[in-house]
PDB file of C-alpha atoms and ligand atoms in Angstrom:
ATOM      1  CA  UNK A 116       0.000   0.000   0.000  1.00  0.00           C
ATOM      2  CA  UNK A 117       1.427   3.258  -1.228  1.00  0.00           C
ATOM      3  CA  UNK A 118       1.034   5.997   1.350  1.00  0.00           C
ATOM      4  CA  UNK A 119      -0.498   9.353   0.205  1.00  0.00           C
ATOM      5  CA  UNK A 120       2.099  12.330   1.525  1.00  0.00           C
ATOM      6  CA  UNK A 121       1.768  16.250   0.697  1.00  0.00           C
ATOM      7  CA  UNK A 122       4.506  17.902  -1.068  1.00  0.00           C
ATOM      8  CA  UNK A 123       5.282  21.468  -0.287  1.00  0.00           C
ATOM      9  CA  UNK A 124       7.105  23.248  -3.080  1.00  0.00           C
ATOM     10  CA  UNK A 125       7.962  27.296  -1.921  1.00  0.00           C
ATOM     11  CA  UNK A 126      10.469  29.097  -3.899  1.00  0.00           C
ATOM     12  CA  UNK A 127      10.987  32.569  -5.555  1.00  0.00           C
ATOM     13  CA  UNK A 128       8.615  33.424  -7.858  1.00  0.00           C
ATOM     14  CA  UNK A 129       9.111  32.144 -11.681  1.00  0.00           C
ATOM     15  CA  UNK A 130      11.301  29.022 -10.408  1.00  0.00           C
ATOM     16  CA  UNK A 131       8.939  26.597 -12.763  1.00  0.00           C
ATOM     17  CA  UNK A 132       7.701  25.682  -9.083  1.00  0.00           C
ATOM     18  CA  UNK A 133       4.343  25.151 -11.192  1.00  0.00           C
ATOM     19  CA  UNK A 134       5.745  23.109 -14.039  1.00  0.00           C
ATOM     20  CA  UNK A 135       7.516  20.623 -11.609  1.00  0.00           C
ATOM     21  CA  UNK A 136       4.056  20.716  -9.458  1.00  0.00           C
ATOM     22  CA  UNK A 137       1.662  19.778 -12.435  1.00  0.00           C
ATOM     23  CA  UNK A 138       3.898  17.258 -13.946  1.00  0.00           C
ATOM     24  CA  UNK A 139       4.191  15.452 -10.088  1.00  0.00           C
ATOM     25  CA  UNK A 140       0.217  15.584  -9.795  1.00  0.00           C
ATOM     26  CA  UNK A 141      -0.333  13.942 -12.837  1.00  0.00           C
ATOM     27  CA  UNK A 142       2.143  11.088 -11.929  1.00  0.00           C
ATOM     28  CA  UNK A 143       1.098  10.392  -8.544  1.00  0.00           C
ATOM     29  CA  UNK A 144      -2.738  11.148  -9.055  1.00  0.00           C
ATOM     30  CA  UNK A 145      -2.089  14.028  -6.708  1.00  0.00           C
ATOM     31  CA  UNK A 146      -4.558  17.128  -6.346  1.00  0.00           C
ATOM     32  CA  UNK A 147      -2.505  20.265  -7.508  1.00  0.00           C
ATOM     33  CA  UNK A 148      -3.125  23.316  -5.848  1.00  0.00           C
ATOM     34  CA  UNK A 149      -1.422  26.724  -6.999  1.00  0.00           C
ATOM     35  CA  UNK A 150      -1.895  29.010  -3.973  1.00  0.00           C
ATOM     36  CA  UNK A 151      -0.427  32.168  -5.878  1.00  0.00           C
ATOM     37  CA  UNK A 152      -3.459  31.368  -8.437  1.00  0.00           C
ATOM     38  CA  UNK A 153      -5.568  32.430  -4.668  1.00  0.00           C
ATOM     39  CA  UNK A 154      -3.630  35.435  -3.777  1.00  0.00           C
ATOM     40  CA  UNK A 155      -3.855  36.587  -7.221  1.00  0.00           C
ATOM     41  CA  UNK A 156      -7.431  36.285  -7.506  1.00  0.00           C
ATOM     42  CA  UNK A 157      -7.856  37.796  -4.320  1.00  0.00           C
ATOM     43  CA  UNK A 158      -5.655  40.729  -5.857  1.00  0.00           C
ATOM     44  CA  UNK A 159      -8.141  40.773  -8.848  1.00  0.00           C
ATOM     45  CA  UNK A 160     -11.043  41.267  -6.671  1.00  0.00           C
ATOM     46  CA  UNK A 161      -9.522  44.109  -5.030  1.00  0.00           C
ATOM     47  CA  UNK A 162      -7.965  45.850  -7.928  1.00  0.00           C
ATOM     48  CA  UNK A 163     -11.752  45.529  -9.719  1.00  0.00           C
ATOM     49  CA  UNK A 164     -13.446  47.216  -6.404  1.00  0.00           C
ATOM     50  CA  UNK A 165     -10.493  50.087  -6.286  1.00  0.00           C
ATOM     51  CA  UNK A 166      -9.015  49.053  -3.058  1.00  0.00           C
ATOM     52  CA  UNK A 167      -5.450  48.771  -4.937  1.00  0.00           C
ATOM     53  CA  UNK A 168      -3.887  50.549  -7.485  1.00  0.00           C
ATOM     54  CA  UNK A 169      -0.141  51.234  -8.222  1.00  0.00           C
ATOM     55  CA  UNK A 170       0.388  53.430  -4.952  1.00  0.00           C
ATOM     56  CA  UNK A 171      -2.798  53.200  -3.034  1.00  0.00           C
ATOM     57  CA  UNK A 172      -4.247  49.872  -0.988  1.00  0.00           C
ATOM     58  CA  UNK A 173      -7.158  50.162   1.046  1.00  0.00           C
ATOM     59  CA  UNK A 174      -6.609  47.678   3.860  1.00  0.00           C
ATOM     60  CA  UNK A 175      -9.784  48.158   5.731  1.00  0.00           C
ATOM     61  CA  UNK A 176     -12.210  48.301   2.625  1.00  0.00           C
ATOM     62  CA  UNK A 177     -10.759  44.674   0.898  1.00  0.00           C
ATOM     63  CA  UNK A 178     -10.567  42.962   4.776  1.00  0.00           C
ATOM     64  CA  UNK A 179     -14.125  43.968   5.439  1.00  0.00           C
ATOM     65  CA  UNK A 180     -14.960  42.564   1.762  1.00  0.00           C
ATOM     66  CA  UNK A 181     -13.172  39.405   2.154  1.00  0.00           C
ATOM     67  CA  UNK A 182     -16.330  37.322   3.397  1.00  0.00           C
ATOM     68  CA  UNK A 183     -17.376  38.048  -0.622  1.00  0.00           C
ATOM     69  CA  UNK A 184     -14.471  36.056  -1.998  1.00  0.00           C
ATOM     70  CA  UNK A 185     -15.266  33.020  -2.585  1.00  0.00           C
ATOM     71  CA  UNK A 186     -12.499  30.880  -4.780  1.00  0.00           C
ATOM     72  CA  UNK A 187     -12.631  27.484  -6.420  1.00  0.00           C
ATOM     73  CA  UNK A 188     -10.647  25.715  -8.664  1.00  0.00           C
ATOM     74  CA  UNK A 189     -12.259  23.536 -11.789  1.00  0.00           C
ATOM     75  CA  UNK A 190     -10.410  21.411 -13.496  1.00  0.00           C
ATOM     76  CA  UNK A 191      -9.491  21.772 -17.352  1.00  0.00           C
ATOM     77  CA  UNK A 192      -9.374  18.552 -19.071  1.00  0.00           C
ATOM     78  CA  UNK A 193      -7.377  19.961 -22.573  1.00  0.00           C
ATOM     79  CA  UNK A 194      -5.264  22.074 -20.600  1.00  0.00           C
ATOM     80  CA  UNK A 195      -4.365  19.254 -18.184  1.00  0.00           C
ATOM     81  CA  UNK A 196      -4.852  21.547 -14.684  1.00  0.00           C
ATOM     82  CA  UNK A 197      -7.647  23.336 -12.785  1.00  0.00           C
ATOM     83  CA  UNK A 198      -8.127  26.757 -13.435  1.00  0.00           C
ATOM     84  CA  UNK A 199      -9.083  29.865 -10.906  1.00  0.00           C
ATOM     85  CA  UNK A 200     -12.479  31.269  -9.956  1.00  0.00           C
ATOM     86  CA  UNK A 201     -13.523  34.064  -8.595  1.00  0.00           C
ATOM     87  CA  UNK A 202     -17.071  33.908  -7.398  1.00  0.00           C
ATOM     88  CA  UNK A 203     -17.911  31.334 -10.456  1.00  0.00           C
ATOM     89  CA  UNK A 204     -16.169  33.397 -13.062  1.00  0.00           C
ATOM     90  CA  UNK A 205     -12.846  31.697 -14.583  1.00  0.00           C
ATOM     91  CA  UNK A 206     -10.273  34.313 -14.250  1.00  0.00           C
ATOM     92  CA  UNK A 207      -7.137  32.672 -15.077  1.00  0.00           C
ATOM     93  CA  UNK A 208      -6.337  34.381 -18.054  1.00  0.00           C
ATOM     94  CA  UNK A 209      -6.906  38.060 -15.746  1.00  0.00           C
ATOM     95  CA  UNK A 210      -4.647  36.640 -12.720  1.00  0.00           C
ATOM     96  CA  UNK A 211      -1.535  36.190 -14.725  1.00  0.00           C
ATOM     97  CA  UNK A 212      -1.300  39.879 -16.570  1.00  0.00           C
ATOM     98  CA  UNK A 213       2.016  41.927 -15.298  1.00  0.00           C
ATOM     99  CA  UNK A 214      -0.417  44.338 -13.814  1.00  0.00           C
ATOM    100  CA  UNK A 215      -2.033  41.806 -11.121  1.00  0.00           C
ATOM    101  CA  UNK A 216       1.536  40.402 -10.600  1.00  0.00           C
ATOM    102  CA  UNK A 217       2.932  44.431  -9.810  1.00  0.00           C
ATOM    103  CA  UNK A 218      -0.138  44.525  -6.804  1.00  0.00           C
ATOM    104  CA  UNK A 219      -0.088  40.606  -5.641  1.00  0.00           C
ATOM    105  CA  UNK A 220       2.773  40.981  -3.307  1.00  0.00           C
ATOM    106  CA  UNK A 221       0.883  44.284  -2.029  1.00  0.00           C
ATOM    107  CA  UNK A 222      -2.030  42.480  -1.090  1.00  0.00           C
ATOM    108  CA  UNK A 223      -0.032  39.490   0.186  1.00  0.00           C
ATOM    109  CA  UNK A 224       1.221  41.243   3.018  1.00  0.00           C
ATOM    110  CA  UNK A 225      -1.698  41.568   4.686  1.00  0.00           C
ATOM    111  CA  UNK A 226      -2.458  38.966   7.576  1.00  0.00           C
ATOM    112  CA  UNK A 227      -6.532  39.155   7.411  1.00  0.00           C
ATOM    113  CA  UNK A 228      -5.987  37.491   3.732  1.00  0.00           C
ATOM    114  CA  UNK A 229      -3.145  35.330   4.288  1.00  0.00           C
ATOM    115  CA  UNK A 230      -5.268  33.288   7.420  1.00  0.00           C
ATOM    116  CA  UNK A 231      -8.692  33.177   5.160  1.00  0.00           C
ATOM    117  CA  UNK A 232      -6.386  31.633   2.001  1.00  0.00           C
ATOM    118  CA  UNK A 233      -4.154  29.515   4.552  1.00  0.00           C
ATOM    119  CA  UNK A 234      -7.499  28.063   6.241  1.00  0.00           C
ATOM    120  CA  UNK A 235      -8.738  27.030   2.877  1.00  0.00           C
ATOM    121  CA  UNK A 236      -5.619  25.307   1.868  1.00  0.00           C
ATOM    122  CA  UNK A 237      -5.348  23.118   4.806  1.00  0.00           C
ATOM    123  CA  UNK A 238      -8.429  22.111   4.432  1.00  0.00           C
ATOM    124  CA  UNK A 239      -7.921  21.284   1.056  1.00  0.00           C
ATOM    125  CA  UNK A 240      -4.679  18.861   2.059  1.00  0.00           C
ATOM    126  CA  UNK A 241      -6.855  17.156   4.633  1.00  0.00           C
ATOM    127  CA  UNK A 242      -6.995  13.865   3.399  1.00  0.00           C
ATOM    128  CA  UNK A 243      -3.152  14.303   1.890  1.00  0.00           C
ATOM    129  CA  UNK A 244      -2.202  13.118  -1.802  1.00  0.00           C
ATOM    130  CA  UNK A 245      -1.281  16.786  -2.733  1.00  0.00           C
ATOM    131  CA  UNK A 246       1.196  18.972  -4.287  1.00  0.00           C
ATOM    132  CA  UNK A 247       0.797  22.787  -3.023  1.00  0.00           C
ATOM    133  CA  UNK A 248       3.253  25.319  -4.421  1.00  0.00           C
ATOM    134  CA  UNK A 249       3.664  29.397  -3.193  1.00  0.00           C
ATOM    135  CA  UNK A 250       5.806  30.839  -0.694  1.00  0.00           C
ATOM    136  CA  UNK A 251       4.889  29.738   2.977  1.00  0.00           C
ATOM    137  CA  UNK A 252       3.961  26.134   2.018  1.00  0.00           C
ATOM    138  CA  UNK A 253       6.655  24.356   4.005  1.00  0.00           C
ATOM    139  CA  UNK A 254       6.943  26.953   6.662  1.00  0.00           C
ATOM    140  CA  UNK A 255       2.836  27.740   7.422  1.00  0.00           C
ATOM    141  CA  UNK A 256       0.515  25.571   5.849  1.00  0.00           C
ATOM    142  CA  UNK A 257       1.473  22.716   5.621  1.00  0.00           C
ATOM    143  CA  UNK A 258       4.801  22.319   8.967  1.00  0.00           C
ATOM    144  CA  UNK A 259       4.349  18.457   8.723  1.00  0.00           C
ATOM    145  CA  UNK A 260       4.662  18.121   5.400  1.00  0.00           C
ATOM    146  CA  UNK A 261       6.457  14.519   4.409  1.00  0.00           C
ATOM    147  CA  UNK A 262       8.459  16.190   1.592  1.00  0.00           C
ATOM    148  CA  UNK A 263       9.120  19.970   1.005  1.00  0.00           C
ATOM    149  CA  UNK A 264      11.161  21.670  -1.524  1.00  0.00           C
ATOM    150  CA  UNK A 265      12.480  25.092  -2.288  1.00  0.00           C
ATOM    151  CA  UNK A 266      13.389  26.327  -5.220  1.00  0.00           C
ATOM    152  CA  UNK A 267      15.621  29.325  -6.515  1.00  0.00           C
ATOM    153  CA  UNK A 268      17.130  30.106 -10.059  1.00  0.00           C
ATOM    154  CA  UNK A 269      18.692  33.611 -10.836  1.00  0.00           C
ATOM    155  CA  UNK A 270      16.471  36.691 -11.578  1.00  0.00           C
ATOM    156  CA  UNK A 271      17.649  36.696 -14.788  1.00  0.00           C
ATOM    157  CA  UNK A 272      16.862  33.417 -16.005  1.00  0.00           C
ATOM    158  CA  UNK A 273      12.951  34.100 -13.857  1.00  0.00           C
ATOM    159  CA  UNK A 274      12.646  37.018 -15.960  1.00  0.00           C
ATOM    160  CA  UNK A 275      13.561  35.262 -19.311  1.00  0.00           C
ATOM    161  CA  UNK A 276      11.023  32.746 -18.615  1.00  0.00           C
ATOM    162  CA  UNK A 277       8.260  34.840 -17.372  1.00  0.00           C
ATOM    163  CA  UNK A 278       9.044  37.280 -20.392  1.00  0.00           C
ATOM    164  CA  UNK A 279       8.782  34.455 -22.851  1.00  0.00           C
ATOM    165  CA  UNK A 280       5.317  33.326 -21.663  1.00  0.00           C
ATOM    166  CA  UNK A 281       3.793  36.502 -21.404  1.00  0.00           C
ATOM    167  CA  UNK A 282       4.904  37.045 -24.939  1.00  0.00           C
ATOM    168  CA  UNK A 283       3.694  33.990 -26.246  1.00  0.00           C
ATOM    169  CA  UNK A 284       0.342  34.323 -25.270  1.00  0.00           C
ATOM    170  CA  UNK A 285       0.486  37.761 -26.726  1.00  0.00           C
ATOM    171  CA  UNK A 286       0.643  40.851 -23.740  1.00  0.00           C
ATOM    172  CA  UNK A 287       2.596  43.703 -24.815  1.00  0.00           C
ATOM    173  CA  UNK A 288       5.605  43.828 -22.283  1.00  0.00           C
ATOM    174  CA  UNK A 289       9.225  44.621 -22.353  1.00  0.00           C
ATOM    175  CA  UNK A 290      11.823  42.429 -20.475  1.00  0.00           C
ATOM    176  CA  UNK A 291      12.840  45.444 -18.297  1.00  0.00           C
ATOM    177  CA  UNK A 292       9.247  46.129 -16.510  1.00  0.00           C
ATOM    178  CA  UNK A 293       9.311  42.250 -16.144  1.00  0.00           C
ATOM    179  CA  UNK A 294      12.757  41.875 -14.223  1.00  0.00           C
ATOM    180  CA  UNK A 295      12.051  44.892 -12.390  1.00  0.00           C
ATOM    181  CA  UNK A 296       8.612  43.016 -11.023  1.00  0.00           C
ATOM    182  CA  UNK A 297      10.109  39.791 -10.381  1.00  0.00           C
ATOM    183  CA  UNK A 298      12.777  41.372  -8.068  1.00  0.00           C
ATOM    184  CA  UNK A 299      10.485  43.346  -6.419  1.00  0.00           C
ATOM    185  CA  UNK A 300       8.577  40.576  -5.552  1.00  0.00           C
ATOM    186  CA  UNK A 301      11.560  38.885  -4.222  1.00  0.00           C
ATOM    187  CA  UNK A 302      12.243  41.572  -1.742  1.00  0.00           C
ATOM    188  CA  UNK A 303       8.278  42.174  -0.880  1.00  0.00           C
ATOM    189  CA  UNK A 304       7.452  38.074  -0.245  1.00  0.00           C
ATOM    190  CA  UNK A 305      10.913  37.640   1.321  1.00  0.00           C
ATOM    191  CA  UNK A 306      10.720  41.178   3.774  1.00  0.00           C
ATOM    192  CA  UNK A 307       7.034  40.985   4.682  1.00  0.00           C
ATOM    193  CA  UNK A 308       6.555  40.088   8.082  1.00  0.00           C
ATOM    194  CA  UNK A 309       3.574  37.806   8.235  1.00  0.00           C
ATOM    195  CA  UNK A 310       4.946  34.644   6.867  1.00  0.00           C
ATOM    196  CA  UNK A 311       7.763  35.742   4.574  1.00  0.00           C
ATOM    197  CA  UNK A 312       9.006  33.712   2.064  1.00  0.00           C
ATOM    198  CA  UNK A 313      11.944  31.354   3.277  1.00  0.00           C
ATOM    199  CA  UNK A 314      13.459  28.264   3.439  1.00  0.00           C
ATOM    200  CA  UNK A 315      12.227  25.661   5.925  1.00  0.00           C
ATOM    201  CA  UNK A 316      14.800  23.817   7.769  1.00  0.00           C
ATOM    202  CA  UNK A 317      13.990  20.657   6.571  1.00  0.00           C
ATOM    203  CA  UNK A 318      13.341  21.305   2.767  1.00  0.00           C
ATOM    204  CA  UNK A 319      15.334  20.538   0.177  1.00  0.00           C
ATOM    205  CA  UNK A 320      16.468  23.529  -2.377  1.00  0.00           C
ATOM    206  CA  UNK A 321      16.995  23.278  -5.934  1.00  0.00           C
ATOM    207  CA  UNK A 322      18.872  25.794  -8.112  1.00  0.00           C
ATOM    208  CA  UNK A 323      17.539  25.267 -11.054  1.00  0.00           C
ATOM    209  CA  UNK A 324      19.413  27.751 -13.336  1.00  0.00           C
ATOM    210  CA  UNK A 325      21.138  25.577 -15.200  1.00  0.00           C
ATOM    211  CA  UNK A 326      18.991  22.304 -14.720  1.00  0.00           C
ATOM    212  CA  UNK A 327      16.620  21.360 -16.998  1.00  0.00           C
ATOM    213  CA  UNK A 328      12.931  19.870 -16.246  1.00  0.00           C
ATOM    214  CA  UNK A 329      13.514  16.420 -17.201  1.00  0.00           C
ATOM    215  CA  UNK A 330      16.653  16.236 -14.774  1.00  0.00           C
ATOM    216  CA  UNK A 331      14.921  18.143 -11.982  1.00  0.00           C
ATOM    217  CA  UNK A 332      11.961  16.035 -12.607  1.00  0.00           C
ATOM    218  CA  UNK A 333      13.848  12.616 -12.167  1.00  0.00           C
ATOM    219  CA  UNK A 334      15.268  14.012  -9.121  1.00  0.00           C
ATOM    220  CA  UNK A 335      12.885  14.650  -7.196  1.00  0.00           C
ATOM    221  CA  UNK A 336      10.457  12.025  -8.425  1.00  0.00           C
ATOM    222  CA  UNK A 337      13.059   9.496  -6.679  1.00  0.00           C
ATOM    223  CA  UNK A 338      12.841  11.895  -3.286  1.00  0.00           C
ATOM    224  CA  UNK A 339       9.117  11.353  -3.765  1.00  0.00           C
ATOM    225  CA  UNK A 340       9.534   7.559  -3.925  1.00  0.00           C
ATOM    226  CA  UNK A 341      11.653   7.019  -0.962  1.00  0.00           C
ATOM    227  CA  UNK A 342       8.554   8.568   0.750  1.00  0.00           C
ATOM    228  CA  UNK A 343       5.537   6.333  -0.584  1.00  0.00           C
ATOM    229  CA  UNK A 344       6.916   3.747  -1.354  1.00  0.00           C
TER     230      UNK A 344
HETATM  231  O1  LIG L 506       3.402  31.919  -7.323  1.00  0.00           O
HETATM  232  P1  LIG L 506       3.013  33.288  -7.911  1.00  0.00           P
HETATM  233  O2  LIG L 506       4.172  34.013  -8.497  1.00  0.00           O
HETATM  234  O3  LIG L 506       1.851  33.201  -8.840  1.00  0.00           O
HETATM  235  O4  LIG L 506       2.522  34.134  -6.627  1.00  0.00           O
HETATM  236  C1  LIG L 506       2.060  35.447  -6.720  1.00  0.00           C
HETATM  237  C2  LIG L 506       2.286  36.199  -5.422  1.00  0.00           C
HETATM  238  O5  LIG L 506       1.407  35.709  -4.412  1.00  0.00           O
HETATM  239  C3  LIG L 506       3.664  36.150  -4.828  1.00  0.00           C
HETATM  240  O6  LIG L 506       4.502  37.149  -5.355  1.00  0.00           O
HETATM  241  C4  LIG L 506       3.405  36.314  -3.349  1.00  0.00           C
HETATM  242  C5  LIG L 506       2.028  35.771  -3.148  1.00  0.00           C
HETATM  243  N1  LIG L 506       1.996  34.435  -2.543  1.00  0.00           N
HETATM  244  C6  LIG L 506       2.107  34.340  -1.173  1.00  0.00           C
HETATM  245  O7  LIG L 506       2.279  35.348  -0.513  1.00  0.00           O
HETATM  246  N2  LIG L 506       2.007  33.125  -0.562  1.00  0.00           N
HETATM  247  C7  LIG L 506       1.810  32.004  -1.270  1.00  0.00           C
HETATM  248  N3  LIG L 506       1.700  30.833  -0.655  1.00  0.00           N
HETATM  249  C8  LIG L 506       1.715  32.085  -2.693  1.00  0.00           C
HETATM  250  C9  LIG L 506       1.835  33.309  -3.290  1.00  0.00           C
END
């Protein structure tokens, strides 16, 4: 009997912390959950009721508002993943524009979100059997996780990849605005004091700069193994 475990991946953002996530889920038959997909969307719902804007945030109004979020994930069958929603309405595409990703870290820091998102993922790794990626997996959510990982790659490569998908589906931005914004989330999840971003004792951290999926993959598919197995 194979035993179900949770695996925490936290990292800085643009690692391919998703990639490796997805591609573990589908192997082990494990629920995926992308937690930044949830802060995001909680971002979108405050930048659509004006409670955050480049150099304004309106703590009080989007805390008193948070009862109206409701998230849920539904699962894509041609794309292979489950996609965000935002009180029934599918905003994936909307989460992942530079703008959202220049007030996430914003709305991050505040602790009133962070418990109502952190209450729903726990509940969500209940019965194990799941991969979680974000920031504070390893450290908050999930403590007793069986295997936890943390991953890191320089800001320049981040940037080239984050630049390269952006382009691809088709948003008009230049490489600058996106290295800028991927730095500045470094220092903003990493300073913050309600559960910065950093690397639990026990994980295990990857620099994946210069590794490629299919190694990284294979590597920690056999830490995953030694676990269930
Ligand atoms: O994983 P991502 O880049 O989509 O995450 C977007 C932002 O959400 C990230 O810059 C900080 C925040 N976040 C967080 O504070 N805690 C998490 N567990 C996941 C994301």
């Amino acid at each position: 009997m194979m035993n179900k475990i949770i695996i925490a991946i936290d990292g800085f953002s643009s690692t391919g912390k998703s990639t490796i996530a997805k591609l573990l889920a589908k192997k082990y038959n494990y629920i995926y959950v992308d937690t930044g997909a949830m802060y995001r969307a909680v971002t979108l719902f405050a930048k659509q009721n004006n409670f955050v804007a480049k150099d304004f945030l309106n703590k009080e109004s989007l805390i008193s508002n948070l009862k109206d979020i409701s998230l849920s994930f539904k699962f894509n069958i041609d794309l292979g993943f489950a996609e965000m929603l935002l009180n029934g309405v599918n905003v994936e595409k909307e989460i992942r524009t530079l703008e959202v990703s220049q007030l996430v870290s914003k709305v991050s820091t505040i602790s009133e979100v962070r418990k109502k998102l952190v209450a729903e993922q726990q509940l969500m790794g209940e019965n194990r059997g799941i991969v979680m990626d974000g920031r504070d997996i390893g450290t908050v959510v999930f403590p007793d996780a069986e295997l936890k990982l943390f991953m890191t790659a320089s800001a320049d490569k981040r940037a080239t990849r984050r630049y390269k998908e952006l382009i691809d589906r088709g948003d008009k931005v230049s490489f600058k605005d996106i290295l800028f914004n991927v730095e500045e989330r470094d220092r903003i999840d990493s300073t913050r004091e309600d559960s910065p971003l950093m690397k639990a004792e026990d994980a295990i951290g990857f620099d994946n700069s210069d590794m490629g999926i299919k190694e990284q993959f294979e590597r920690i598919c056999a830490l995953v193994d030694r676990r269930i197995l």
